[in-house]
JSON list of C-alpha atoms and ligand atoms in Angstrom, two decimals:
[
{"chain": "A", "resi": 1, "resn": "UNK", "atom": "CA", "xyz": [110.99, -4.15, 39.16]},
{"chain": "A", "resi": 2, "resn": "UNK", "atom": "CA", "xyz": [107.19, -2.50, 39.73]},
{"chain": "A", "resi": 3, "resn": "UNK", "atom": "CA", "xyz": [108.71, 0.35, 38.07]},
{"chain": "A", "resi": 4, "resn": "UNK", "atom": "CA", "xyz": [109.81, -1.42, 34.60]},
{"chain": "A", "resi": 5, "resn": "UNK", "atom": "CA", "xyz": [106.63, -3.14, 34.58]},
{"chain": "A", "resi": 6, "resn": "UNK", "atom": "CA", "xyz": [104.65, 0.06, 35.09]},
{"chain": "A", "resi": 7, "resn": "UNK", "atom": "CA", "xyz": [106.64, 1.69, 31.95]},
{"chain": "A", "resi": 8, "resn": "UNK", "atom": "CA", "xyz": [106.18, -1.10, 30.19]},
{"chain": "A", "resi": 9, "resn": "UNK", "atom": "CA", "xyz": [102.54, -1.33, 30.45]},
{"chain": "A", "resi": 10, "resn": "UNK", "atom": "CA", "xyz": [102.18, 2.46, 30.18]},
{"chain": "A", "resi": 11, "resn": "UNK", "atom": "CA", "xyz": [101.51, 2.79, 26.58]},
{"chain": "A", "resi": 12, "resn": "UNK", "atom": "CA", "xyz": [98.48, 0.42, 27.02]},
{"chain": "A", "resi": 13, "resn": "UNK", "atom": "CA", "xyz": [96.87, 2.84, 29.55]},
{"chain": "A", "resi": 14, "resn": "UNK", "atom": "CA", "xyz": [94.17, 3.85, 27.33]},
{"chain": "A", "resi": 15, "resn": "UNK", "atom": "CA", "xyz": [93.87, 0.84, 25.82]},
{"chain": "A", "resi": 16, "resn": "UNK", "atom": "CA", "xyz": [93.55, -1.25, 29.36]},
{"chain": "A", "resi": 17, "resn": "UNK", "atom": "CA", "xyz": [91.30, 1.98, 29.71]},
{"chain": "A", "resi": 18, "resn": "UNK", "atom": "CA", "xyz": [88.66, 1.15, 27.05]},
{"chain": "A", "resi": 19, "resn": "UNK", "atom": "CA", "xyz": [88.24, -2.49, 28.19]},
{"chain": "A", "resi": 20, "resn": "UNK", "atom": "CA", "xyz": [87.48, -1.37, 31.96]},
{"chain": "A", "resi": 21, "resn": "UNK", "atom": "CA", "xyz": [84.76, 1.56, 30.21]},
{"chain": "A", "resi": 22, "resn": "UNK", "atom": "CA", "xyz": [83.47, -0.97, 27.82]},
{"chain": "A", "resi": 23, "resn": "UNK", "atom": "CA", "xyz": [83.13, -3.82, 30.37]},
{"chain": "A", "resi": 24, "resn": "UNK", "atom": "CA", "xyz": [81.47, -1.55, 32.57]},
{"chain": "A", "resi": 25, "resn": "UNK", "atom": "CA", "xyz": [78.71, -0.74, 30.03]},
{"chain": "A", "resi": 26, "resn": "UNK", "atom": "CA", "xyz": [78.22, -4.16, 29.34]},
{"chain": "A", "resi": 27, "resn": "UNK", "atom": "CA", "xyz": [77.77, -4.72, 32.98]},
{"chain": "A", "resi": 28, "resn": "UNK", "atom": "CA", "xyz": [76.01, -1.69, 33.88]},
{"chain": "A", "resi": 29, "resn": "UNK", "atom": "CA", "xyz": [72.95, -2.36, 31.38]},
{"chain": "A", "resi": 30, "resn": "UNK", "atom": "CA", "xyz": [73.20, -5.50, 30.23]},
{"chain": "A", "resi": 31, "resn": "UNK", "atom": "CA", "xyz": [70.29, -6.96, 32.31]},
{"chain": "A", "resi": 32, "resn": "UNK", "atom": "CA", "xyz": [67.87, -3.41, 32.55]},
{"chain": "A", "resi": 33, "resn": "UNK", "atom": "CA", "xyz": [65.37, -4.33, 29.94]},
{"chain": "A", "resi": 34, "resn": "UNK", "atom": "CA", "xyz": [65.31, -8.21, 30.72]},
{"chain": "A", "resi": 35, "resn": "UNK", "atom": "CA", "xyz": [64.83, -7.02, 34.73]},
{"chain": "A", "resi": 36, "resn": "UNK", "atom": "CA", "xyz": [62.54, -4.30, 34.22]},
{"chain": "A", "resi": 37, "resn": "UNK", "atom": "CA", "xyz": [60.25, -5.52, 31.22]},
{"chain": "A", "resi": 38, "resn": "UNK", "atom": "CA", "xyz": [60.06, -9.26, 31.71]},
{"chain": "A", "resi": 39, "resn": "UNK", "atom": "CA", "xyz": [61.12, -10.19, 35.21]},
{"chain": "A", "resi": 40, "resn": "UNK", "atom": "CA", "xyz": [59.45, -7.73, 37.55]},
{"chain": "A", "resi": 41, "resn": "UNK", "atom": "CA", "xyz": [56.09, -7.73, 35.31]},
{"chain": "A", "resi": 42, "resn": "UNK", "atom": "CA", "xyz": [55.64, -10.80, 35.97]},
{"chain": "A", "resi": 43, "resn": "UNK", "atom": "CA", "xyz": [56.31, -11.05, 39.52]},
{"chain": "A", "resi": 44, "resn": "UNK", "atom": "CA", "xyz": [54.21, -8.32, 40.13]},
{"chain": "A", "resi": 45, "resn": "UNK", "atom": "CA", "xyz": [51.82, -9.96, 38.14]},
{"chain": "A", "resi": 46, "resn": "UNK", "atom": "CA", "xyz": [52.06, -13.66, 40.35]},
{"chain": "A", "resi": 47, "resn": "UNK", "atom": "CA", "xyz": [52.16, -11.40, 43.76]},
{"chain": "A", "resi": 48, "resn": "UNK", "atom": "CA", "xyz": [48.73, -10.21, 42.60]},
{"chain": "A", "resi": 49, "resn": "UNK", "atom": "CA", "xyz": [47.88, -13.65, 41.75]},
{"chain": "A", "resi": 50, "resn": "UNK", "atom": "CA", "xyz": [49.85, -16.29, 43.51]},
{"chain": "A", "resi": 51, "resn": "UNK", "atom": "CA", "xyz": [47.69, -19.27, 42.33]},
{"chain": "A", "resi": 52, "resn": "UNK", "atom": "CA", "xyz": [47.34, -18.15, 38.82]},
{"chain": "A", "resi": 53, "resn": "UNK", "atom": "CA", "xyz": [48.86, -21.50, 36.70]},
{"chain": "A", "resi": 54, "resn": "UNK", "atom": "CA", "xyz": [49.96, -19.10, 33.91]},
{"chain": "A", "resi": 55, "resn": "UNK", "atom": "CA", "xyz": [51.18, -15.93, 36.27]},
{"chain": "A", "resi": 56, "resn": "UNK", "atom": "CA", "xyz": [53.56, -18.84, 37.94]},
{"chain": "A", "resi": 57, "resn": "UNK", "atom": "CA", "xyz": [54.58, -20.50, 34.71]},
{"chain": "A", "resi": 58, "resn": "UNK", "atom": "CA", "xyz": [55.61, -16.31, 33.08]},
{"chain": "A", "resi": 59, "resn": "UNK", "atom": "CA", "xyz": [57.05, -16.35, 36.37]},
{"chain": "A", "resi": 60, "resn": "UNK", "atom": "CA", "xyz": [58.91, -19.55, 36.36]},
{"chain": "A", "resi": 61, "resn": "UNK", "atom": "CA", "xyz": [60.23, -18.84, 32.41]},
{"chain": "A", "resi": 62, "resn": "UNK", "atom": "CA", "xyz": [61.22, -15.13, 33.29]},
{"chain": "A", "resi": 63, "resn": "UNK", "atom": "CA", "xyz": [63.44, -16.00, 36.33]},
{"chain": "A", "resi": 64, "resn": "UNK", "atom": "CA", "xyz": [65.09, -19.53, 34.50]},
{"chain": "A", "resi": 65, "resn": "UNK", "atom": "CA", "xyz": [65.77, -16.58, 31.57]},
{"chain": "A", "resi": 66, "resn": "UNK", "atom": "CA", "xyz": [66.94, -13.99, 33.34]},
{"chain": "A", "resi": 67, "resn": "UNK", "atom": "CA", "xyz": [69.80, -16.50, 34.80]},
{"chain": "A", "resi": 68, "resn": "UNK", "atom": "CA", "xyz": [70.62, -17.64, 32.10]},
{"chain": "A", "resi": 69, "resn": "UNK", "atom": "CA", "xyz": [71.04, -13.27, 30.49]},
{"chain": "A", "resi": 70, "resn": "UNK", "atom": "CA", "xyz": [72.89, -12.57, 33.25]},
{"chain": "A", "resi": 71, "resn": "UNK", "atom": "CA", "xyz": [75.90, -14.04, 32.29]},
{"chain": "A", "resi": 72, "resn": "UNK", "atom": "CA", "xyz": [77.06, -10.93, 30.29]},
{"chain": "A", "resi": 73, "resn": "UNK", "atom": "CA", "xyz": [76.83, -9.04, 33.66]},
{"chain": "A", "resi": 74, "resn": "UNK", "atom": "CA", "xyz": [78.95, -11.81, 35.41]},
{"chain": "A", "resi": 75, "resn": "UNK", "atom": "CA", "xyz": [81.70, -11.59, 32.82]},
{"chain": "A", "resi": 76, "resn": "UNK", "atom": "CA", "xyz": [82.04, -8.16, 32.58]},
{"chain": "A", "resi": 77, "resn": "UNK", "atom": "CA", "xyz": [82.38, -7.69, 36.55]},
{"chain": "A", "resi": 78, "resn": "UNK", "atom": "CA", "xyz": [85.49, -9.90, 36.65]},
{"chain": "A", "resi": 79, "resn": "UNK", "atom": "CA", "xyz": [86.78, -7.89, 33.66]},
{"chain": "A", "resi": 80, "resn": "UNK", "atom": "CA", "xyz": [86.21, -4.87, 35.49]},
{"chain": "A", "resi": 81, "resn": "UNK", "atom": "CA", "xyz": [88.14, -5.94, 38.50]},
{"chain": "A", "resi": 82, "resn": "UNK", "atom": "CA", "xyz": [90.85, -7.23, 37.05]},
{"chain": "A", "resi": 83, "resn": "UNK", "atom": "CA", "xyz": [91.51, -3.69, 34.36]},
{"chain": "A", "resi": 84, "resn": "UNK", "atom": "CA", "xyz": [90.48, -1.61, 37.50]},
{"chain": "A", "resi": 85, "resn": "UNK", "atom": "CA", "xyz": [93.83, -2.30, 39.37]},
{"chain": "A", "resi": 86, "resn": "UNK", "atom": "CA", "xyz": [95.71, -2.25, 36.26]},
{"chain": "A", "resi": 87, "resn": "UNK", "atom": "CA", "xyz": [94.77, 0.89, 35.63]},
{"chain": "A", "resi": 88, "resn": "UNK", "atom": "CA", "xyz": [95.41, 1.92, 39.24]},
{"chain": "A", "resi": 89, "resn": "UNK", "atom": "CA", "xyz": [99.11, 0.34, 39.11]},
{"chain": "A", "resi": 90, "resn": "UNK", "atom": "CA", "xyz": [99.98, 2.24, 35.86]},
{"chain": "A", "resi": 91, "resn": "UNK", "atom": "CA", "xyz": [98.53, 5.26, 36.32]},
{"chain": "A", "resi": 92, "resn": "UNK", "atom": "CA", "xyz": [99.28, 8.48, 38.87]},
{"chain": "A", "resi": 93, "resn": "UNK", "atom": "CA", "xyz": [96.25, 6.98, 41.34]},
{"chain": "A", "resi": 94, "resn": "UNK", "atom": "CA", "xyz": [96.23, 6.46, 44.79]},
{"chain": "A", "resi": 95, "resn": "UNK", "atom": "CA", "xyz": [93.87, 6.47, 47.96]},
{"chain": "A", "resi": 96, "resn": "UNK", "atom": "CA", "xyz": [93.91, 10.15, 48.28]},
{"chain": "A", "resi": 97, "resn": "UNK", "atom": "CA", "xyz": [92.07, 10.34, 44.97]},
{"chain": "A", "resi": 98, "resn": "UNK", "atom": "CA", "xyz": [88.79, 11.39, 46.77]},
{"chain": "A", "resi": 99, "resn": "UNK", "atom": "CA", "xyz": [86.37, 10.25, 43.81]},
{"chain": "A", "resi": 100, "resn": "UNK", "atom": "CA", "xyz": [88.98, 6.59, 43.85]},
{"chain": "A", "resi": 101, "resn": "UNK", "atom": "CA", "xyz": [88.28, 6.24, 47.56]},
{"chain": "A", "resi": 102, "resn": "UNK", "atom": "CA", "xyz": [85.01, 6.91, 47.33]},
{"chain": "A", "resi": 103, "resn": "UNK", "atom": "CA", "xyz": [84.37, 4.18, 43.87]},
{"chain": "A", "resi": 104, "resn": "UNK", "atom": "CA", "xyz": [86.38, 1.80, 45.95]},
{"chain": "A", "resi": 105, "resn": "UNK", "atom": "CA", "xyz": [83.93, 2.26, 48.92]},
{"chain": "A", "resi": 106, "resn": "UNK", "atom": "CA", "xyz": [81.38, 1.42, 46.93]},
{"chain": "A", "resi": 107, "resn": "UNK", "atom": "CA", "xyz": [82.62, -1.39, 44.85]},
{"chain": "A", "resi": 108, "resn": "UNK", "atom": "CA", "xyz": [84.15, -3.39, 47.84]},
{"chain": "A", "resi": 109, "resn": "UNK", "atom": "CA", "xyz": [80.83, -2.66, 50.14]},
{"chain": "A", "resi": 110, "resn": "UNK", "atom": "CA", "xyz": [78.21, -2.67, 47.55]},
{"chain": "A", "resi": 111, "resn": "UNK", "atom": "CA", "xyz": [78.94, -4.14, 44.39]},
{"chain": "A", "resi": 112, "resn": "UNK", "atom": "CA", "xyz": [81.12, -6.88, 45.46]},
{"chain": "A", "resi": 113, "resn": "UNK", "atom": "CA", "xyz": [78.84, -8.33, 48.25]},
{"chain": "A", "resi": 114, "resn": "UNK", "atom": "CA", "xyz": [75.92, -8.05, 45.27]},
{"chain": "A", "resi": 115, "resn": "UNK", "atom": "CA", "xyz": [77.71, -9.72, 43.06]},
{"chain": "A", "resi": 116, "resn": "UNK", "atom": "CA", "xyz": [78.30, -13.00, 44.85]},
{"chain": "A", "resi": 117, "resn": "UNK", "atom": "CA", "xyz": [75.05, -12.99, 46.62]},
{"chain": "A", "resi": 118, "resn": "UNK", "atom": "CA", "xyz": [74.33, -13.31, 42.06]},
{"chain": "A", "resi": 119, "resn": "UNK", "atom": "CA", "xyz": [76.56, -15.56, 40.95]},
{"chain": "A", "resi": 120, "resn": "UNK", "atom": "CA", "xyz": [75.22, -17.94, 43.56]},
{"chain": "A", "resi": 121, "resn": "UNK", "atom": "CA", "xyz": [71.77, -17.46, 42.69]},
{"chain": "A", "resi": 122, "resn": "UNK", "atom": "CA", "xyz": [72.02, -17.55, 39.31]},
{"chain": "A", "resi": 123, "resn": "UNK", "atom": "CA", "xyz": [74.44, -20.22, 38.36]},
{"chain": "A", "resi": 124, "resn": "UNK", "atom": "CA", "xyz": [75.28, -22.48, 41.51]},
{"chain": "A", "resi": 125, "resn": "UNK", "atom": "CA", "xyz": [73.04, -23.23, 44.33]},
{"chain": "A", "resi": 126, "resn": "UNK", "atom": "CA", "xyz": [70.08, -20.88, 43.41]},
{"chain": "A", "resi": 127, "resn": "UNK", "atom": "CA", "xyz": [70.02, -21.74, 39.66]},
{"chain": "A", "resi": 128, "resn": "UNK", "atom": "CA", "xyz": [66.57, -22.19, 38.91]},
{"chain": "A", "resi": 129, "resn": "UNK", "atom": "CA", "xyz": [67.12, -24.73, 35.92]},
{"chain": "A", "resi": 130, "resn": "UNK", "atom": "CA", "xyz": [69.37, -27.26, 37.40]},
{"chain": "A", "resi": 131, "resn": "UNK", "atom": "CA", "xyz": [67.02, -27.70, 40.28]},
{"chain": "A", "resi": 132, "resn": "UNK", "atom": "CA", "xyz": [63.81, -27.85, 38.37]},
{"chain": "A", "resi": 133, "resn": "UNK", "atom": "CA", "xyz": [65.76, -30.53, 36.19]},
{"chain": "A", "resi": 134, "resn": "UNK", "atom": "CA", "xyz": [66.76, -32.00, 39.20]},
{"chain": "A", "resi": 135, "resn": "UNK", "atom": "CA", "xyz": [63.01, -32.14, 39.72]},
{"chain": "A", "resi": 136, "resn": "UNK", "atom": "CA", "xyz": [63.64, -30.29, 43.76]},
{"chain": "A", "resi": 137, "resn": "UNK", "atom": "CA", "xyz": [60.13, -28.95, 43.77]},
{"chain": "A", "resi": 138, "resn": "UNK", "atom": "CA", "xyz": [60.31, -26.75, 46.97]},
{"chain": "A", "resi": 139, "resn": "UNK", "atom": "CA", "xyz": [64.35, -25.87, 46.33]},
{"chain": "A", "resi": 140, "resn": "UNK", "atom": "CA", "xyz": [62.61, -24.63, 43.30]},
{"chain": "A", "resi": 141, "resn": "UNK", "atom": "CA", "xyz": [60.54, -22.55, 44.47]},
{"chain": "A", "resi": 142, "resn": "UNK", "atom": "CA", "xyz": [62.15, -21.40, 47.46]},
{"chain": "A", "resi": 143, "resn": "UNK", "atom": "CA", "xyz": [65.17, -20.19, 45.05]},
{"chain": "A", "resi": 144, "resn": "UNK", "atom": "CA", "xyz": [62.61, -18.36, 42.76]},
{"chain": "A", "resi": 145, "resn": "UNK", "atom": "CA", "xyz": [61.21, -16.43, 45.79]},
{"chain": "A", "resi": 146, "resn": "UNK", "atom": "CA", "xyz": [64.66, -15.92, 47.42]},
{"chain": "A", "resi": 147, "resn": "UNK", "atom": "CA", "xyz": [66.38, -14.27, 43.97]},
{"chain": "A", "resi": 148, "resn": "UNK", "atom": "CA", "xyz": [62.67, -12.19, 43.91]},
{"chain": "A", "resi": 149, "resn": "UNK", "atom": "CA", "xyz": [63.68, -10.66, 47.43]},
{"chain": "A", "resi": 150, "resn": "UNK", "atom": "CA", "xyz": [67.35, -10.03, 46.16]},
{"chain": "A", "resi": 151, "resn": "UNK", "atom": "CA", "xyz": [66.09, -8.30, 43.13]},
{"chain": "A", "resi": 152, "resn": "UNK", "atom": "CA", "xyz": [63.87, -6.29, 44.98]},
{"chain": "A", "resi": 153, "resn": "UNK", "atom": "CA", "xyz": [66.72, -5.23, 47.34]},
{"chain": "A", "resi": 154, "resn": "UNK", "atom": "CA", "xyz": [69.58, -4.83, 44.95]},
{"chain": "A", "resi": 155, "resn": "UNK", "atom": "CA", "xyz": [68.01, -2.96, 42.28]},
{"chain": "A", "resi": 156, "resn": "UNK", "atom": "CA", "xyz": [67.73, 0.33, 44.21]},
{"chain": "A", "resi": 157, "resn": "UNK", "atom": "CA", "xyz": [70.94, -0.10, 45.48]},
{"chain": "A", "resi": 158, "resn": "UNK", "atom": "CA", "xyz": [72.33, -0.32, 41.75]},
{"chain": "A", "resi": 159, "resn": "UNK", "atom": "CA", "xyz": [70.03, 2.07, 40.77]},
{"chain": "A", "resi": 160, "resn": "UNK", "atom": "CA", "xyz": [71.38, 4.78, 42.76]},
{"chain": "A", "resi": 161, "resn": "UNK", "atom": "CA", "xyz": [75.31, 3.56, 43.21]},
{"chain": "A", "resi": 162, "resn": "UNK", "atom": "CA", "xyz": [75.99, 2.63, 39.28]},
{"chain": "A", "resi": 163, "resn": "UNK", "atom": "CA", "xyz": [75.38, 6.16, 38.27]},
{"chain": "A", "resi": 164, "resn": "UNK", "atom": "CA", "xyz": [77.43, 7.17, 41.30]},
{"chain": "A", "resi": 165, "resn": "UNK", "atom": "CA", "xyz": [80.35, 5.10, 40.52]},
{"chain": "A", "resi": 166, "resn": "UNK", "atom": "CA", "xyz": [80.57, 6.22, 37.32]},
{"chain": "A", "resi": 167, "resn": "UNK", "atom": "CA", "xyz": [79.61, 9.79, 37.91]},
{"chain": "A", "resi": 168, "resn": "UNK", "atom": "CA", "xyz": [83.01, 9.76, 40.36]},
{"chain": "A", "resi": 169, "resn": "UNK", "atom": "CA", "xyz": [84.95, 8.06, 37.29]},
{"chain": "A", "resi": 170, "resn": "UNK", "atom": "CA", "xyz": [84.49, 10.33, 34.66]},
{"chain": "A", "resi": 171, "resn": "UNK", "atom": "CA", "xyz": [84.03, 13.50, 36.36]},
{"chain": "A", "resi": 172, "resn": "UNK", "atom": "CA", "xyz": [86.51, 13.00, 39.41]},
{"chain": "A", "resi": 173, "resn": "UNK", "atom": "CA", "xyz": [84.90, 16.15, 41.46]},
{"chain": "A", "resi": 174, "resn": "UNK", "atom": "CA", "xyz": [87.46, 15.50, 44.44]},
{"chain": "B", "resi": 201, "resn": "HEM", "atom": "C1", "xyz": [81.91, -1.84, 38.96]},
{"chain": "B", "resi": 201, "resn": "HEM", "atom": "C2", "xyz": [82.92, -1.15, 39.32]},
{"chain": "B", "resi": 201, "resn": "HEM", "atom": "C3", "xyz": [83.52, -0.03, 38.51]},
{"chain": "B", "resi": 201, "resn": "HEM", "atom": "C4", "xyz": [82.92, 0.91, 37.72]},
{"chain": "B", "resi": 201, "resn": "HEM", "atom": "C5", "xyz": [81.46, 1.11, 37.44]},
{"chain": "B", "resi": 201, "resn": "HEM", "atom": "C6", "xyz": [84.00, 1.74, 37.17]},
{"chain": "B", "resi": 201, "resn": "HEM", "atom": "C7", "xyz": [83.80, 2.80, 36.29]},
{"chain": "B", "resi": 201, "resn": "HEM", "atom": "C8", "xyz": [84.83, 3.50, 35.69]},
{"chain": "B", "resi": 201, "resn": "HEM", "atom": "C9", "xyz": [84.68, 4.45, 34.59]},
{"chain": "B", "resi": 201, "resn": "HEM", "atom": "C10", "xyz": [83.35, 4.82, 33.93]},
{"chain": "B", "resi": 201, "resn": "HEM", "atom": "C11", "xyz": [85.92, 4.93, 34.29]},
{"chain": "B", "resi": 201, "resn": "HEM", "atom": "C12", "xyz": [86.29, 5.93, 33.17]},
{"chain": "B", "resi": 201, "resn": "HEM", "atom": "C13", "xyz": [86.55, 7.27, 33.70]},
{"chain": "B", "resi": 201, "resn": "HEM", "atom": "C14", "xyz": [86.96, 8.24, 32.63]},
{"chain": "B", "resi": 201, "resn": "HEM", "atom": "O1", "xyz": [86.71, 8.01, 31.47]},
{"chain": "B", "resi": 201, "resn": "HEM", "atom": "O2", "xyz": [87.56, 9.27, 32.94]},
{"chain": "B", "resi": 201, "resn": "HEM", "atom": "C15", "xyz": [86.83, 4.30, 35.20]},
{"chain": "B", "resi": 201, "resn": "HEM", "atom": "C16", "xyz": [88.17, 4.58, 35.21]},
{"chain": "B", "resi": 201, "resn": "HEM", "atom": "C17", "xyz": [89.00, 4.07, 36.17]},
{"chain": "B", "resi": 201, "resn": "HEM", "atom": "N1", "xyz": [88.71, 3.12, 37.11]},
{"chain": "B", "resi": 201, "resn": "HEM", "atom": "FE1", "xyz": [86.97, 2.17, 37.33]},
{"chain": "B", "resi": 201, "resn": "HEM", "atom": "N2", "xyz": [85.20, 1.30, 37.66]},
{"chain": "B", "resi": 201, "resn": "HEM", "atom": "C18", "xyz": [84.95, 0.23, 38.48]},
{"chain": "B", "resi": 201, "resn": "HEM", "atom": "C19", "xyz": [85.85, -0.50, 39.19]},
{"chain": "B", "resi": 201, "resn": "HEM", "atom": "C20", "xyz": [87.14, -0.09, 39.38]},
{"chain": "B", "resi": 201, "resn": "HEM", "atom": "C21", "xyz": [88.04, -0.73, 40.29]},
{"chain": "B", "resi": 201, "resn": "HEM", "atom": "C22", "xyz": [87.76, -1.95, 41.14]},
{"chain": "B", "resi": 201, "resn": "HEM", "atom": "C23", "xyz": [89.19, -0.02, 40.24]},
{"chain": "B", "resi": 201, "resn": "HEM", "atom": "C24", "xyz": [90.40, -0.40, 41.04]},
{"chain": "B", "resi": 201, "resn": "HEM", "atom": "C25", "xyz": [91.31, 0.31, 41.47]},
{"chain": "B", "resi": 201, "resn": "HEM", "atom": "C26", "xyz": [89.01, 1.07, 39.27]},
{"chain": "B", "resi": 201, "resn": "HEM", "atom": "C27", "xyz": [89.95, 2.03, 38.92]},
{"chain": "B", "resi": 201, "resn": "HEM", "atom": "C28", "xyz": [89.82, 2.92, 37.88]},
{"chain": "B", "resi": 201, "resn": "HEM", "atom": "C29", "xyz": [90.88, 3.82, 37.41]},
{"chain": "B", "resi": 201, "resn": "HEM", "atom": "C30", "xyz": [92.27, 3.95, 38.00]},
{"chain": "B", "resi": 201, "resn": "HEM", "atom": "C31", "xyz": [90.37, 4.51, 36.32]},
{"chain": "B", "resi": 201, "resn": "HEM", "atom": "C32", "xyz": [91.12, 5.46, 35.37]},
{"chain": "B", "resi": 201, "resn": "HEM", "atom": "C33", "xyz": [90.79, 6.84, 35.54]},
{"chain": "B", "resi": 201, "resn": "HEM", "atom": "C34", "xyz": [91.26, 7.66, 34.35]},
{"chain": "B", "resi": 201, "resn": "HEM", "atom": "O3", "xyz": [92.16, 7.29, 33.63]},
{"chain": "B", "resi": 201, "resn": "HEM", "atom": "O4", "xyz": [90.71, 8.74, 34.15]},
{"chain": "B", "resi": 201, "resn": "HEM", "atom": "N3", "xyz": [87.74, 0.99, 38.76]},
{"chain": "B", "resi": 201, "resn": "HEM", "atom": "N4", "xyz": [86.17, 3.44, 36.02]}
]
């Protein structure tokens, strides 16, 4: 039964292919310039200047922004994880694939954990937006300075393990 399937889907290999690649650029960069040009300025700016009305209004504009930008980011990573395994199933891979293992490591320890820590801070509990409109002052803020601290965290971490993952990808060195 696996087997049909997996000749069946075989001839879309490199099409399955593409969307994973694409979907992983899209995700990859998708939120860089937004991140590094308008978000961190201007929390680096309000750190300098925590009273400053117009620092904390950039501030407050940048974040409600970025949550809203990082929905390309939060489709593609579904995308990805769904194509991933497809291409896993169809193709010759398995776990002693040293560069799979290793992507895998990083995806299910890294990325993954990142990733919902995201979703909930930019589009349930933590979304800025909503709880401004629900005029929740202090849930406000507290959310703005909480997804500050995860940015500040995460974007090493992405930083170094992006390249990394896709490094192992394309160039499979063991
Ligand atoms: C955010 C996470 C991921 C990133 C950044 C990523 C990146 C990539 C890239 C760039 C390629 C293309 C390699 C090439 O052109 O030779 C690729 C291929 C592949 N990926 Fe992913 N991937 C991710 C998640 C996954 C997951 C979860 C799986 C699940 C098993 C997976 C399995 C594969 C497989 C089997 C290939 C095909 C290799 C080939 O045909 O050469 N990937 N991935």
């Amino acid at each position: 039964m696996l087997d049909t399937l997996r000749e069946l889907m075989g001839p879309f290999y490199l099409y399955i292919k593409f969307i994973h690649v694409f979907f992983v650029m899209i995700w990859s960069w998708s939120t860089a310039v937004a991140y590094s040009w308008y978000v961190k300025g201007a929390f680096v700016r309000w750190e300098k200047n925590p009273a400053d009305s117009l620092a904390i209004q950039r501030r407050n504009w940048a974040i409600e922004q970025f949550d809203k930008g990082v929905v390309l980011e939060h489709i593609a990573f579904p995308v990805i994880l769904i194509t991933g395994p497809l291409l896993y199933f169809i193709g010759p891979w398995n776990l002693s694939f040293g560069w799979l293992l290793a992507k895998l490591a990083i995806v299910i320890l890294v990325f993954v954990p990142m990733e919902v820590a995201d979703y909930w801070l930019s589009h349930f509990g933590g979304n800025k937006e909503k709880l401004r409109k629900r005029n929740l002052p202090e849930k406000y803020e507290r959310a703005i300075q909480l997804h500050w601290t995860f940015l500040k965290v995460s974007t090493p971490l992405i930083t170094i393990f992006m390249p990394v993952a896709i490094f192992l990808a394309v160039t499979k060195p063991f």
